[in-house]
Structure formats: structure tokens, C-alpha cells
Amino acid sequence: IPGVTAGIGAAAVFGIPLTHREDATSTLFITGHQCRRAESQDWAMLAKLNSTLVFYMGGRRLNEIVDGLLKNGKSKDTPIAIIQNATMVNQKIITETLGVILNNIEQNKTLTPVIIIIGDVVNHYTKVQDYLDIIPSDMVEPIGDLGFDIWKNKAVTA
């Protein structure tokens, strides 16, 4: 949808609130492709924030992003979501924690473009999936104007 930034669209399609009164008081949008230069990000400040961190174009810099946050005090238990091709029919999400994502990402061969969302709000994805799994599709009004129904179209995982 024109005017909706990819970071917001990626979070919305997978049921991840970017702010939440118990999990994050703010959201910070960050350019990920510049993370290869350690001095380009204030990792200590980013690691301390009780904010959702949304990295654009960070797929190739995932190692630097995770290492920068962990080395500066972000908990290894912090949830992370890597969303590829958000809002597209071939969208994909990988959720993990900062402590294990680098070990597990090799198995998934994530390609760009990706949006990376880091913070406790990522845990809401699982909660939304649990609810979607128990709602019968015939109880949901299909989204006819957009030409798809997220409960029936197996190519789109909401």
C-alpha cells in the first residue's frame, strides 16, 4: 500500500505490534545496510533502549547487528523476527532469540530484502498464530476487496 513503510507493513501482516505498553514504549527505524561500519551505529545506546528496533536492509548485516547488540548488553533472550518479502504472496518469517539466530539462520538461507524486528513485541507473533489456528475460516469475513483471505490462502501466512 503506497505510504505504508515496509517496517510497519511487515509488523502488521504478522501481528507484531511495534509498541506495546508492557513490551516497548517506542519504535526506532534503523538503516541496516550501514551496520558494517561499527562506528555507524551507537550499539550501546541501541542495546539499552526499551524500544522495538526495526532494521531496514539488514539481511547482509545480520551478524554485525546481532553482535553489536549482544556485545553492548542486549539480552541473548531478546526475540528477533526476520521477515522476508513482507506483504507479498511469498512472505516468510523466522523468529528466534538474539542468542541463537546466527546459528539457526544458516539453515533457512534468508535472502534480501528483509525487515528485522528486535524486541519483546516479537513474542506477539506466536500469540496471534495460536488464535488464528483455532478460528474456523468460515467464521472470518474474507477480505474481498484485496483479493485474498489470509485464513484460506496457504501462500500467505498471517
mmCIF file of C-alpha atoms in Angstrom:
data_model
loop_
_atom_site.group_PDB
_atom_site.id
_atom_site.type_symbol
_atom_site.label_atom_id
_atom_site.label_comp_id
_atom_site.label_asym_id
_atom_site.label_seq_id
_atom_site.Cartn_x
_atom_site.Cartn_y
_atom_site.Cartn_z
ATOM 1 C CA ILE A 1 0.000 0.000 0.000
ATOM 2 C CA PRO A 2 1.599 3.308 -1.003
ATOM 3 C CA GLY A 3 2.580 5.387 2.005
ATOM 4 C CA VAL A 4 2.868 2.468 4.431
ATOM 5 C CA THR A 5 6.509 1.910 5.255
ATOM 6 C CA ALA A 6 7.853 -1.640 4.970
ATOM 7 C CA GLY A 7 8.691 -1.808 8.684
ATOM 8 C CA ILE A 8 5.104 -1.116 9.676
ATOM 9 C CA GLY A 9 3.681 -3.358 6.954
ATOM 10 C CA ALA A 10 5.942 -6.265 7.923
ATOM 11 C CA ALA A 11 4.978 -5.996 11.578
ATOM 12 C CA ALA A 12 1.274 -5.621 10.828
ATOM 13 C CA VAL A 13 0.989 -8.587 8.483
ATOM 14 C CA PHE A 14 2.464 -10.891 11.126
ATOM 15 C CA GLY A 15 0.592 -9.414 14.099
ATOM 16 C CA ILE A 16 3.609 -7.811 15.747
ATOM 17 C CA PRO A 17 2.743 -4.542 17.499
ATOM 18 C CA LEU A 18 5.687 -2.167 17.251
ATOM 19 C CA THR A 19 4.779 -0.591 20.569
ATOM 20 C CA HIS A 20 3.084 -2.252 23.495
ATOM 21 C CA ARG A 21 2.553 -0.900 26.987
ATOM 22 C CA GLU A 22 4.278 -3.886 28.572
ATOM 23 C CA ASP A 23 6.943 -4.639 25.972
ATOM 24 C CA ALA A 24 8.140 -1.480 24.213
ATOM 25 C CA THR A 25 7.471 2.199 24.732
ATOM 26 C CA SER A 26 8.772 3.280 21.345
ATOM 27 C CA THR A 27 9.990 2.097 17.956
ATOM 28 C CA LEU A 28 13.199 3.039 16.241
ATOM 29 C CA PHE A 29 13.632 2.573 12.479
ATOM 30 C CA ILE A 30 17.267 1.983 11.529
ATOM 31 C CA THR A 31 19.094 1.566 8.246
ATOM 32 C CA GLY A 32 20.736 -1.836 8.474
ATOM 33 C CA HIS A 33 22.969 -1.755 5.428
ATOM 34 C CA GLN A 34 25.348 0.699 7.143
ATOM 35 C CA CYS A 35 25.963 -1.640 10.088
ATOM 36 C CA ARG A 36 29.156 -2.971 8.524
ATOM 37 C CA ARG A 37 30.970 0.041 9.923
ATOM 38 C CA ALA A 38 30.999 -0.339 13.718
ATOM 39 C CA GLU A 39 31.096 3.429 14.205
ATOM 40 C CA SER A 40 27.937 3.953 12.143
ATOM 41 C CA GLN A 41 25.674 2.773 14.972
ATOM 42 C CA ASP A 42 25.653 3.576 18.671
ATOM 43 C CA TRP A 43 25.278 -0.063 19.725
ATOM 44 C CA ALA A 44 25.478 0.762 23.439
ATOM 45 C CA MET A 45 22.527 3.139 23.152
ATOM 46 C CA LEU A 46 20.522 0.740 20.971
ATOM 47 C CA ALA A 47 21.146 -2.142 23.382
ATOM 48 C CA LYS A 48 19.869 -0.114 26.367
ATOM 49 C CA LEU A 49 16.621 1.101 24.837
ATOM 50 C CA ASN A 50 13.289 -0.422 25.842
ATOM 51 C CA SER A 51 12.235 0.076 22.244
ATOM 52 C CA THR A 52 11.416 -2.082 19.289
ATOM 53 C CA LEU A 53 14.297 -1.930 16.822
ATOM 54 C CA VAL A 54 13.342 -2.218 13.158
ATOM 55 C CA PHE A 55 16.236 -2.622 10.756
ATOM 56 C CA TYR A 56 15.758 -1.998 7.049
ATOM 57 C CA MET A 57 18.052 -3.649 4.510
ATOM 58 C CA GLY A 58 19.898 -5.535 7.243
ATOM 59 C CA GLY A 59 19.887 -9.065 5.877
ATOM 60 C CA ARG A 60 23.508 -8.992 4.816
ATOM 61 C CA ARG A 61 24.490 -7.273 8.064
ATOM 62 C CA LEU A 62 22.692 -9.605 10.462
ATOM 63 C CA ASN A 63 25.977 -10.709 12.061
ATOM 64 C CA GLU A 64 27.000 -7.118 12.759
ATOM 65 C CA ILE A 65 23.562 -6.209 14.107
ATOM 66 C CA VAL A 66 23.350 -9.177 16.481
ATOM 67 C CA ASP A 67 26.976 -8.902 17.595
ATOM 68 C CA GLY A 68 26.725 -5.147 18.136
ATOM 69 C CA LEU A 69 23.664 -5.519 20.348
ATOM 70 C CA LEU A 70 24.905 -8.533 22.320
ATOM 71 C CA LYS A 71 28.375 -7.088 22.932
ATOM 72 C CA ASN A 72 26.752 -3.966 24.352
ATOM 73 C CA GLY A 73 24.440 -5.648 26.826
ATOM 74 C CA LYS A 74 21.260 -6.656 24.971
ATOM 75 C CA SER A 75 19.997 -9.922 26.433
ATOM 76 C CA LYS A 76 20.613 -13.044 24.367
ATOM 77 C CA ASP A 77 16.975 -13.927 25.151
ATOM 78 C CA THR A 78 15.665 -10.898 23.244
ATOM 79 C CA PRO A 79 13.272 -12.028 20.485
ATOM 80 C CA ILE A 80 14.088 -11.285 16.855
ATOM 81 C CA ALA A 81 11.979 -11.649 13.718
ATOM 82 C CA ILE A 82 13.429 -11.717 10.229
ATOM 83 C CA ILE A 83 10.723 -11.018 7.691
ATOM 84 C CA GLN A 84 11.401 -11.590 4.027
ATOM 85 C CA ASN A 85 9.202 -10.202 1.242
ATOM 86 C CA ALA A 86 6.726 -8.720 3.721
ATOM 87 C CA THR A 87 3.135 -8.355 2.464
ATOM 88 C CA MET A 88 3.925 -10.380 -0.655
ATOM 89 C CA VAL A 89 2.453 -13.771 -1.516
ATOM 90 C CA ASN A 90 5.874 -15.374 -0.835
ATOM 91 C CA GLN A 91 6.462 -13.663 2.501
ATOM 92 C CA LYS A 92 8.314 -15.571 5.193
ATOM 93 C CA ILE A 93 9.062 -15.019 8.871
ATOM 94 C CA ILE A 94 11.739 -16.541 11.053
ATOM 95 C CA THR A 95 11.528 -15.908 14.792
ATOM 96 C CA GLU A 96 14.224 -16.736 17.282
ATOM 97 C CA THR A 97 16.269 -15.047 20.003
ATOM 98 C CA LEU A 98 19.409 -12.986 19.562
ATOM 99 C CA GLY A 99 21.437 -15.728 21.249
ATOM 100 C CA VAL A 100 20.667 -18.402 18.667
ATOM 101 C CA ILE A 101 19.570 -16.630 15.479
ATOM 102 C CA LEU A 102 23.007 -16.672 13.872
ATOM 103 C CA ASN A 103 23.299 -20.450 14.363
ATOM 104 C CA ASN A 104 19.812 -21.100 13.005
ATOM 105 C CA ILE A 105 19.704 -18.609 10.142
ATOM 106 C CA GLU A 106 22.149 -20.622 8.027
ATOM 107 C CA GLN A 107 19.593 -23.428 7.832
ATOM 108 C CA ASN A 108 16.932 -21.059 6.486
ATOM 109 C CA LYS A 109 19.066 -19.282 3.880
ATOM 110 C CA THR A 110 17.268 -15.982 4.322
ATOM 111 C CA LEU A 111 17.726 -13.690 1.368
ATOM 112 C CA THR A 112 17.153 -10.000 0.983
ATOM 113 C CA PRO A 113 15.038 -7.955 1.130
ATOM 114 C CA VAL A 114 14.294 -8.391 4.810
ATOM 115 C CA ILE A 115 12.961 -6.354 7.679
ATOM 116 C CA ILE A 116 14.483 -7.266 11.047
ATOM 117 C CA ILE A 117 12.393 -6.598 14.151
ATOM 118 C CA ILE A 118 14.074 -6.925 17.544
ATOM 119 C CA GLY A 119 12.310 -6.713 20.890
ATOM 120 C CA ASP A 120 9.822 -8.391 23.180
ATOM 121 C CA VAL A 121 6.947 -7.419 20.875
ATOM 122 C CA VAL A 122 8.048 -10.220 18.534
ATOM 123 C CA ASN A 123 6.514 -12.667 21.041
ATOM 124 C CA HIS A 124 3.073 -11.431 19.962
ATOM 125 C CA TYR A 125 3.515 -13.184 16.607
ATOM 126 C CA THR A 126 3.182 -16.584 18.295
ATOM 127 C CA LYS A 127 0.140 -15.426 20.255
ATOM 128 C CA VAL A 128 -1.582 -14.268 17.060
ATOM 129 C CA GLN A 129 -0.762 -17.554 15.322
ATOM 130 C CA ASP A 130 -2.264 -19.514 18.204
ATOM 131 C CA TYR A 131 -5.534 -17.590 17.817
ATOM 132 C CA LEU A 132 -5.583 -17.895 14.029
ATOM 133 C CA ASP A 133 -5.135 -21.641 14.291
ATOM 134 C CA ILE A 134 -8.330 -22.016 16.348
ATOM 135 C CA ILE A 135 -10.594 -19.679 14.340
ATOM 136 C CA PRO A 136 -12.595 -21.586 11.715
ATOM 137 C CA SER A 137 -12.161 -19.940 8.326
ATOM 138 C CA ASP A 138 -15.907 -19.843 7.719
ATOM 139 C CA MET A 139 -16.265 -17.515 10.723
ATOM 140 C CA VAL A 140 -13.969 -14.923 9.175
ATOM 141 C CA GLU A 141 -15.209 -12.414 6.621
ATOM 142 C CA PRO A 142 -12.890 -12.730 3.597
ATOM 143 C CA ILE A 143 -11.018 -9.628 2.561
ATOM 144 C CA GLY A 144 -12.716 -9.487 -0.840
ATOM 145 C CA ASP A 145 -11.512 -6.062 -1.935
ATOM 146 C CA LEU A 146 -7.896 -7.172 -1.743
ATOM 147 C CA GLY A 147 -8.496 -10.497 -3.456
ATOM 148 C CA PHE A 148 -7.234 -12.775 -0.736
ATOM 149 C CA ASP A 149 -8.279 -14.364 2.527
ATOM 150 C CA ILE A 150 -5.386 -14.835 4.957
ATOM 151 C CA TRP A 151 -7.113 -17.775 6.607
ATOM 152 C CA LYS A 152 -7.687 -19.715 3.395
ATOM 153 C CA ASN A 153 -4.733 -18.771 1.209
ATOM 154 C CA LYS A 154 -1.910 -21.033 2.376
ATOM 155 C CA ALA A 155 0.634 -18.991 0.407
ATOM 156 C CA VAL A 156 0.135 -16.109 2.831
ATOM 157 C CA THR A 157 0.823 -16.785 6.480
ATOM 158 C CA ALA A 158 -0.614 -14.179 8.823
#
